[in-house]
Tab-separated table of C-alpha atoms and ligand atoms in Angstrom:
chain	number	residue	atom	x	y	z
M	1	MET	CA	-0.363	0.221	-0.456
M	2	LYS	CA	1.505	3.645	-0.851
M	3	LYS	CA	1.987	5.259	2.115
M	4	ILE	CA	3.383	9.017	3.115
M	5	MET	CA	5.548	9.359	5.371
M	6	ILE	CA	5.621	12.746	7.226
M	7	TYR	CA	8.113	13.627	9.942
M	8	ILE	CA	9.156	16.791	11.688
M	9	SER	CA	12.563	17.527	9.846
M	10	THR	CA	14.702	18.737	12.796
M	11	PHE	CA	14.416	18.916	16.535
M	12	LEU	CA	15.639	20.810	18.894
M	13	LEU	CA	17.500	20.025	22.340
M	14	THR	CA	17.020	22.151	25.023
M	15	THR	CA	17.795	22.470	28.607
M	16	GLY	CA	16.538	24.673	30.937
M	17	THR	CA	19.283	26.853	32.217
M	18	LEU	CA	19.681	30.350	33.990
M	19	LEU	CA	20.875	33.466	34.237
M	20	CYS	CA	23.393	36.479	32.982
M	21	GLY	CA	22.885	38.528	30.172
M	22	CYS	CA	19.711	39.394	30.115
M	23	ARG	CA	17.765	41.771	32.166
M	24	THR	CA	15.336	39.087	34.437
M	25	TYR	CA	17.152	35.173	35.387
M	26	ILE	CA	15.315	32.537	33.797
M	27	ASN	CA	15.171	28.935	34.926
M	28	THR	CA	12.918	27.387	32.394
M	29	PRO	CA	12.176	28.281	28.250
M	30	TYR	CA	8.681	28.971	28.152
M	31	SER	CA	7.776	26.043	26.110
M	32	SER	CA	4.612	25.881	23.528
M	33	ALA	CA	3.655	23.442	20.568
M	34	GLU	CA	0.957	24.851	17.924
M	35	TYR	CA	-0.216	24.313	14.451
M	36	ALA	CA	0.284	26.265	11.793
M	37	MET	CA	1.402	26.305	7.785
M	38	GLY	CA	0.261	22.733	7.745
M	39	THR	CA	3.198	21.891	10.550
M	40	ILE	CA	4.076	21.798	14.374
M	41	VAL	CA	5.444	25.133	15.360
M	42	SER	CA	7.652	24.440	18.217
M	43	ASN	CA	8.730	27.755	20.702
M	44	THR	CA	11.091	27.542	22.999
M	45	ILE	CA	11.329	31.202	24.419
M	46	TYR	CA	13.784	32.405	27.485
M	47	ALA	CA	11.306	34.854	28.706
M	48	ASP	CA	8.513	35.163	31.391
M	49	LYS	CA	5.555	32.991	30.816
M	50	ASN	CA	3.716	36.301	30.276
M	51	THR	CA	5.658	37.464	27.763
M	52	GLY	CA	6.502	33.734	26.124
M	53	ARG	CA	2.975	33.914	25.747
M	54	GLU	CA	2.069	36.329	23.785
M	55	ILE	CA	5.207	35.963	21.718
M	56	SER	CA	4.022	32.230	20.986
M	57	GLU	CA	0.136	33.746	19.906
M	58	ASN	CA	1.371	36.761	17.793
M	59	ILE	CA	3.858	34.242	15.419
M	60	THR	CA	1.159	31.296	15.514
M	61	ASP	CA	-0.759	34.530	14.261
M	62	GLU	CA	1.512	35.506	11.869
M	63	LEU	CA	2.285	32.697	10.432
M	64	ASN	CA	-1.978	32.293	9.864
M	65	ASN	CA	-1.747	35.536	8.038
M	66	LEU	CA	0.903	34.376	6.106
M	67	GLU	CA	-0.561	31.135	4.999
M	68	ASN	CA	-4.466	32.282	3.994
M	69	ASN	CA	-3.601	36.495	2.801
M	70	TYR	CA	-0.443	35.798	1.065
M	71	LEU	CA	1.481	31.552	0.774
M	72	SER	CA	-1.409	29.271	0.649
M	73	TRP	CA	-2.236	28.884	-3.231
M	74	ARG	CA	-5.558	26.394	-1.497
M	75	ALA	CA	-7.030	29.588	0.380
M	76	ASP	CA	-8.909	31.641	-2.395
M	77	ASN	CA	-7.945	35.193	-1.996
M	78	SER	CA	-4.218	34.799	-0.911
M	79	LEU	CA	-1.868	36.966	-2.553
M	80	ILE	CA	-0.653	33.378	-4.025
M	81	SER	CA	-4.192	32.316	-5.294
M	82	ARG	CA	-4.516	35.601	-6.909
M	83	ILE	CA	-1.331	35.608	-9.245
M	84	ASN	CA	-2.153	32.416	-10.089
M	85	LYS	CA	-5.676	33.362	-11.552
M	86	THR	CA	-3.950	35.731	-13.380
M	87	SER	CA	-2.704	33.009	-15.837
M	88	GLU	CA	-6.462	32.571	-17.252
M	89	ASN	CA	-7.326	36.599	-17.329
M	90	GLY	CA	-4.511	37.903	-18.510
M	91	SER	CA	-4.886	40.381	-15.621
M	92	THR	CA	-1.888	42.115	-13.028
M	93	VAL	CA	-1.721	41.878	-9.355
M	94	MET	CA	-0.076	45.169	-6.646
M	95	PRO	CA	2.087	43.637	-4.153
M	96	ASP	CA	2.599	45.075	-0.944
M	97	ASP	CA	6.095	45.961	0.781
M	98	LYS	CA	6.283	42.440	2.277
M	99	ALA	CA	5.183	40.405	-1.147
M	100	SER	CA	7.511	42.662	-2.986
M	101	LEU	CA	10.301	41.264	-0.570
M	102	PHE	CA	9.251	37.490	-1.279
M	103	PHE	CA	9.453	38.038	-5.142
M	104	ARG	CA	12.770	39.322	-5.588
M	105	LYS	CA	13.592	37.193	-2.948
M	106	VAL	CA	12.422	34.207	-4.602
M	107	LEU	CA	13.199	34.830	-8.341
M	108	GLU	CA	16.802	35.797	-6.700
M	109	LEU	CA	16.808	31.927	-5.592
M	110	ALA	CA	15.520	31.051	-8.826
M	111	GLU	CA	17.759	32.732	-11.061
M	112	LYS	CA	20.990	31.796	-9.034
M	113	SER	CA	19.748	28.002	-8.867
M	114	SER	CA	19.631	27.867	-12.522
M	115	GLY	CA	16.048	26.865	-11.786
M	116	ALA	CA	16.825	24.137	-9.953
M	117	PHE	CA	14.569	25.711	-7.390
M	118	ASP	CA	11.666	26.638	-9.272
M	119	PRO	CA	8.575	28.010	-7.763
M	120	SER	CA	6.845	27.807	-10.917
M	121	ILE	CA	6.383	23.880	-10.309
M	122	GLY	CA	2.709	23.942	-8.301
M	123	LYS	CA	1.090	21.971	-11.755
M	124	ILE	CA	3.723	19.314	-11.842
M	125	ILE	CA	3.854	18.786	-7.688
M	126	ASP	CA	-0.225	18.188	-8.187
M	127	LEU	CA	0.201	15.349	-10.557
M	128	TRP	CA	2.221	13.698	-7.817
M	129	GLY	CA	-0.801	14.077	-5.433
M	130	PHE	CA	0.909	14.968	-2.572
M	131	TYR	CA	-0.942	17.361	-1.661
M	132	ASP	CA	-4.496	15.498	-2.303
M	133	ASN	CA	-3.731	12.037	0.532
M	134	ASN	CA	-3.206	10.268	-3.553
M	135	PRO	CA	0.271	10.185	-4.300
M	136	HIS	CA	1.273	8.356	-7.250
M	137	LEU	CA	3.157	7.953	-10.736
M	138	PRO	CA	1.754	10.509	-13.151
M	139	GLU	CA	1.180	9.287	-16.822
M	140	PRO	CA	4.425	10.286	-18.331
M	141	ALA	CA	2.660	12.353	-21.566
M	142	LEU	CA	1.292	14.990	-18.485
M	143	ILE	CA	4.860	15.421	-17.569
M	144	ASN	CA	5.978	16.112	-20.871
M	145	GLU	CA	3.233	18.183	-21.948
M	146	LEU	CA	3.820	20.226	-18.424
M	147	LEU	CA	7.632	20.652	-18.662
M	148	PRO	CA	7.994	23.451	-21.542
M	149	LYS	CA	5.500	25.468	-19.707
M	150	CYS	CA	6.957	25.757	-16.551
M	151	SER	CA	9.491	27.904	-15.571
M	152	TYR	CA	10.704	30.720	-13.107
M	153	LYS	CA	11.202	32.719	-16.183
M	154	TYR	CA	6.974	32.852	-17.044
M	155	ILE	CA	7.235	35.506	-13.552
M	156	LYS	CA	6.717	38.515	-14.274
M	157	TYR	CA	8.094	40.502	-11.315
M	158	THR	CA	8.466	44.858	-12.072
M	159	ASP	CA	9.657	47.495	-9.777
M	160	SER	CA	9.436	51.029	-11.347
M	161	GLY	CA	9.982	51.747	-7.559
M	162	ALA	CA	6.814	53.736	-6.364
M	163	SER	CA	4.786	50.397	-7.179
M	164	SER	CA	5.928	46.718	-8.631
M	165	SER	CA	3.488	44.002	-10.067
M	166	ILE	CA	3.444	40.554	-10.653
M	167	SER	CA	1.536	38.633	-13.610
M	168	LEU	CA	1.737	35.056	-15.330
M	169	THR	CA	3.310	34.780	-19.119
M	170	SER	CA	2.561	31.263	-18.939
M	171	ASP	CA	-0.485	29.169	-17.751
M	172	ILE	CA	1.781	28.258	-14.957
M	173	LYS	CA	0.871	27.593	-10.915
M	174	LEU	CA	3.232	28.722	-8.032
M	175	ASP	CA	4.045	26.767	-5.410
M	176	PHE	CA	5.601	28.382	-2.816
M	177	GLY	CA	5.959	24.870	-0.566
M	178	ALA	CA	9.850	24.718	-0.899
M	179	VAL	CA	10.040	28.316	1.273
M	180	GLY	CA	6.738	29.258	3.487
M	181	LYS	CA	8.115	27.751	6.048
M	182	GLY	CA	11.671	29.608	5.976
M	183	ILE	CA	9.312	33.194	5.604
M	184	GLY	CA	7.555	31.690	8.619
M	185	CYS	CA	10.978	32.107	10.327
M	186	ASP	CA	11.316	35.071	8.777
M	187	SER	CA	8.200	36.597	10.470
M	188	ALA	CA	9.142	34.876	13.776
M	189	TYR	CA	12.750	36.571	14.028
M	190	GLN	CA	10.656	40.180	13.315
M	191	ILE	CA	8.015	39.465	16.105
M	192	LEU	CA	11.080	38.373	18.679
M	193	LYS	CA	13.361	41.716	17.684
M	194	THR	CA	10.846	43.939	18.235
M	195	SER	CA	10.160	42.444	21.964
M	196	GLY	CA	14.027	44.005	22.450
M	197	GLN	CA	15.125	42.984	26.458
M	198	ASP	CA	11.431	41.251	26.920
M	199	VAL	CA	13.363	37.853	24.953
M	200	CYS	CA	17.517	36.928	25.650
M	201	GLY	CA	16.979	34.151	23.574
M	202	ALA	CA	14.432	31.696	21.203
M	203	VAL	CA	14.479	28.984	19.127
M	204	ILE	CA	11.436	28.743	16.792
M	205	SER	CA	10.624	25.600	14.886
M	206	VAL	CA	8.397	25.775	11.412
M	207	GLY	CA	8.277	22.234	10.419
M	208	GLY	CA	11.968	21.302	8.974
M	209	SER	CA	12.866	25.379	9.157
M	210	ILE	CA	13.977	26.909	12.220
M	211	LEU	CA	15.110	30.133	13.861
M	212	VAL	CA	17.489	30.492	16.409
M	213	TYR	CA	17.310	34.077	18.265
M	214	GLY	CA	19.378	35.980	20.424
M	215	ASN	CA	21.275	33.896	23.436
M	216	LYS	CA	20.499	31.356	26.391
M	217	PRO	CA	20.005	33.033	29.716
M	218	ASP	CA	23.603	31.389	30.777
M	219	ASN	CA	25.012	31.991	27.069
M	220	SER	CA	25.483	28.266	26.495
M	221	ILE	CA	25.302	27.449	22.946
M	222	TRP	CA	22.824	25.781	21.555
M	223	ASN	CA	22.365	22.782	20.592
M	224	ILE	CA	20.504	21.631	17.345
M	225	ALA	CA	19.781	18.845	16.750
M	226	ILE	CA	19.149	17.485	12.580
M	227	THR	CA	16.999	14.675	11.837
M	228	ASN	CA	18.561	10.927	10.872
M	229	PRO	CA	16.677	10.531	7.473
M	230	ARG	CA	17.079	7.128	7.884
M	231	LYS	CA	16.014	6.467	11.090
M	232	ASP	CA	14.398	2.117	10.139
M	233	ASN	CA	13.849	1.108	13.870
M	234	ASP	CA	13.396	2.218	16.953
M	235	ASP	CA	17.074	1.803	17.929
M	236	ASP	CA	18.250	3.905	16.126
M	237	ASN	CA	19.470	7.596	17.078
M	238	ASN	CA	16.704	10.063	16.238
M	239	TYR	CA	18.855	12.632	15.004
M	240	LEU	CA	21.852	12.316	12.524
M	241	GLY	CA	23.812	15.073	13.977
M	242	ILE	CA	24.143	18.049	16.204
M	243	LEU	CA	25.036	21.794	15.337
M	244	ASN	CA	26.054	23.601	18.084
M	245	ILE	CA	25.282	27.430	17.110
M	246	LYS	CA	26.549	30.228	18.731
M	247	ASP	CA	26.009	33.498	16.386
M	248	THR	CA	22.805	33.719	15.958
M	249	PRO	CA	20.535	34.579	14.843
M	250	CYS	CA	20.522	31.617	12.606
M	251	PHE	CA	18.395	30.322	10.121
M	252	ILE	CA	18.547	26.528	9.328
M	253	SER	CA	16.240	24.471	6.675
M	254	THR	CA	16.440	20.520	6.060
M	255	SER	CA	14.866	19.527	2.885
M	256	GLY	CA	14.812	15.200	2.936
M	257	ASP	CA	13.124	12.590	0.776
M	258	TYR	CA	11.728	10.496	4.252
M	259	GLU	CA	9.099	13.533	4.192
M	260	LYS	CA	6.624	12.907	1.843
M	261	TYR	CA	6.979	9.829	-0.388
M	262	PHE	CA	5.785	6.532	-1.607
M	263	GLU	CA	7.021	3.609	-2.566
M	264	LYS	CA	6.408	1.808	-5.890
M	265	ASP	CA	7.938	-1.324	-7.140
M	266	GLY	CA	10.697	-0.836	-5.056
M	267	VAL	CA	11.674	2.545	-6.015
M	268	ARG	CA	11.051	5.505	-3.408
M	269	TYR	CA	9.206	8.777	-4.987
M	270	HIS	CA	9.369	11.708	-2.600
M	271	HIS	CA	8.090	15.303	-2.902
M	272	ILE	CA	11.169	17.207	-4.151
M	273	ILE	CA	10.753	17.754	-7.899
M	274	ASP	CA	14.264	18.414	-10.207
M	275	PRO	CA	11.999	20.793	-12.732
M	276	LYS	CA	14.003	19.572	-15.417
M	277	THR	CA	12.977	16.343	-15.213
M	278	GLY	CA	9.568	16.611	-13.391
M	279	TYR	CA	10.321	13.565	-11.679
M	280	PRO	CA	11.457	13.165	-8.092
M	281	ALA	CA	15.145	14.232	-7.724
M	282	ASP	CA	17.678	11.825	-8.379
M	283	SER	CA	21.229	13.380	-7.421
M	284	GLY	CA	22.129	10.969	-5.061
M	285	LEU	CA	21.251	12.875	-2.034
M	286	ILE	CA	18.792	11.989	1.343
M	287	SER	CA	18.660	15.056	3.441
M	288	VAL	CA	20.190	18.383	2.996
M	289	THR	CA	20.238	20.998	5.965
M	290	ILE	CA	21.371	24.761	4.986
M	291	ILE	CA	22.466	27.157	7.668
M	292	CYS	CA	23.197	30.622	6.936
M	293	ASN	CA	21.135	34.183	7.448
M	294	ASP	CA	17.624	34.300	6.474
M	295	GLY	CA	14.974	32.171	6.928
M	296	LEU	CA	13.545	31.979	2.988
M	297	VAL	CA	16.892	31.481	1.579
M	298	SER	CA	17.409	28.827	3.620
M	299	ASP	CA	14.469	26.821	2.773
M	300	GLY	CA	14.915	27.605	-0.318
M	301	LEU	CA	18.476	26.847	-0.846
M	302	SER	CA	17.633	23.498	0.681
M	303	THR	CA	15.306	22.550	-2.186
M	304	ALA	CA	17.325	23.486	-4.637
M	305	CYS	CA	20.915	21.727	-3.419
M	306	PHE	CA	18.726	18.481	-2.388
M	307	VAL	CA	17.837	19.020	-6.152
M	308	LEU	CA	21.213	20.268	-7.958
M	309	GLY	CA	23.836	17.421	-5.135
M	310	ILE	CA	26.756	18.276	-3.920
M	311	LYS	CA	28.657	19.489	-6.263
M	312	ASP	CA	26.761	21.952	-8.285
M	313	SER	CA	24.951	23.176	-4.943
M	314	LEU	CA	28.801	24.533	-3.188
M	315	PRO	CA	29.049	27.566	-5.494
M	316	LEU	CA	25.760	28.328	-5.241
M	317	LEU	CA	26.048	28.118	-1.349
M	318	LYS	CA	29.237	30.659	-1.624
M	319	GLU	CA	26.491	33.104	-2.785
M	320	TYR	CA	24.397	33.488	-0.070
M	321	ASN	CA	27.281	33.073	2.301
M	322	ALA	CA	25.081	29.862	3.425
M	323	GLU	CA	26.821	26.767	4.854
M	324	ALA	CA	25.622	22.922	4.771
M	325	VAL	CA	24.943	19.320	5.796
M	326	PHE	CA	24.789	16.777	2.926
M	327	VAL	CA	23.278	13.403	3.333
M	328	SER	CA	24.120	10.825	-0.002
M	329	THR	CA	22.102	7.589	-0.473
M	330	ASP	CA	25.318	5.742	0.847
M	331	LYS	CA	24.556	7.468	3.670
M	332	LYS	CA	27.873	9.629	3.410
M	333	VAL	CA	27.736	13.006	5.772
M	334	THR	CA	30.083	15.598	3.516
M	335	ILE	CA	29.920	18.985	5.515
M	336	THR	CA	31.173	22.395	4.274
M	337	ASP	CA	33.786	23.840	5.663
M	338	GLY	CA	32.202	26.424	8.029
M	339	LEU	CA	30.769	23.588	9.995
M	340	LYS	CA	33.428	21.436	10.814
M	341	ASP	CA	33.729	22.567	14.549
M	342	ILE	CA	30.409	22.958	15.069
M	343	PHE	CA	28.720	20.018	13.915
M	344	THR	CA	29.130	16.146	15.800
M	345	LEU	CA	27.735	12.873	13.912
M	346	LYS	CA	25.474	10.991	16.123
M	347	ALA	CA	23.525	8.369	14.301
M	348	SER	CA	25.065	5.081	13.915
M	349	GLY	CA	25.492	3.278	10.141
M	350	TYR	CA	26.707	6.954	8.565
M	351	ILE	CA	30.388	7.529	7.177
M	352	THR	CA	32.159	11.074	7.402
M	353	ASP	CA	33.119	12.737	4.223
Q	1	AMP	P1	11.428	21.411	0.893
Q	1	AMP	O1	10.688	20.025	2.006
Q	1	AMP	O2	10.941	22.863	1.761
Q	1	AMP	O3	12.270	20.996	0.483
Q	1	AMP	O4	9.697	21.513	-0.031
Q	1	AMP	C1	9.603	21.062	-0.460
Q	1	AMP	C2	7.875	21.464	-1.461
Q	1	AMP	O5	8.187	22.468	-2.276
Q	1	AMP	C3	7.115	20.414	-2.001
Q	1	AMP	O6	6.497	19.754	-0.995
Q	1	AMP	C4	6.598	21.023	-3.918
Q	1	AMP	O7	5.505	21.336	-3.234
Q	1	AMP	C5	7.274	22.027	-3.606
Q	1	AMP	N1	8.730	22.111	-4.374
Q	1	AMP	C6	8.858	20.561	-4.606
Q	1	AMP	N2	10.322	20.748	-5.441
Q	1	AMP	C7	10.385	21.594	-5.602
Q	1	AMP	C8	11.475	22.617	-6.810
Q	1	AMP	N3	12.182	21.883	-6.967
Q	1	AMP	N4	10.809	23.365	-6.728
Q	1	AMP	C9	10.235	24.729	-5.746
Q	1	AMP	N5	9.529	24.309	-5.303
Q	1	AMP	C10	9.512	22.287	-5.269
Q	2	MG	MG1	13.248	24.300	1.026
């Protein structure tokens, strides 16, 4: 029977600790788990309980706002839905400043990744049925028909300085699923920043994307765990390894072939699609984790690098000043130079490069 496995792809390891570096002394962080953007959102906030609760609620409200008014292609009046309708009637949508920024960053990433990350592939994603609880192998003819029509180059974003506009020049459907959770982390960062000294530090995890903010009260290092992409039985470690994060804000996103997939005739078909073929990316990777200073970029890069494979990802990572942990199909873990002192492999059965 076909099945989809959805895991929260990255976990946080926290220890409630104390003091200094912050205005108030806090023994344990405020912790909460919410549901937003179709995933679990876990918040660990070093602040007093009321502030922690308030920040946590504000983050959930903002994630719902992002989902319903901007990013969801299901919500009838969201920005993405309104843009998707322009492919039928040829009209133009005027984005607000927030949406303009998303589009500038998304189109830059599409261009720099040579289309490995391509937000125009919504119709091809639909063919695979991951979002309809009906994952299946599409008819090759349907993929071939859509492939030439889908490209980020058909998304026209113009910015005259005073205003900007977006239109589609091909019958495409935008899908921001590869960057939505990272955008959520960017918004969480803005909310935490406005709290000033009321919040000492925090870790906000939106599905596979994480924001590490500020410091712990005792200034000890944040331990962020990366999901083991092949936890095949109960004895296997949940975590592939641990990142010791000192410099914040820091945004961490993981993409893996274990998040949504089905198996047919012994082949795993997952949800990260190579826009050049219309089929699940086959670059020799099972998981990619990106660490950088921007949520949207970390999330988009994790998808792009999964499609590109290790070698072609390296120049792209350099352009964004990002670091990565790659896990190959042969269970080899490759890390970029900037992580040599901060990543520790924990799971058995893997080898380091
Ligand atoms: P992520 O888990 O962040 O890698 O995002 C995967 C989601 O992004 C999928 O469920 C699709 O909705 C969408 N997607 C899949 N492949 C691509 C791609 N190559 N470029 C842009 N979006 C993609
Ligand atoms: Mg992503």
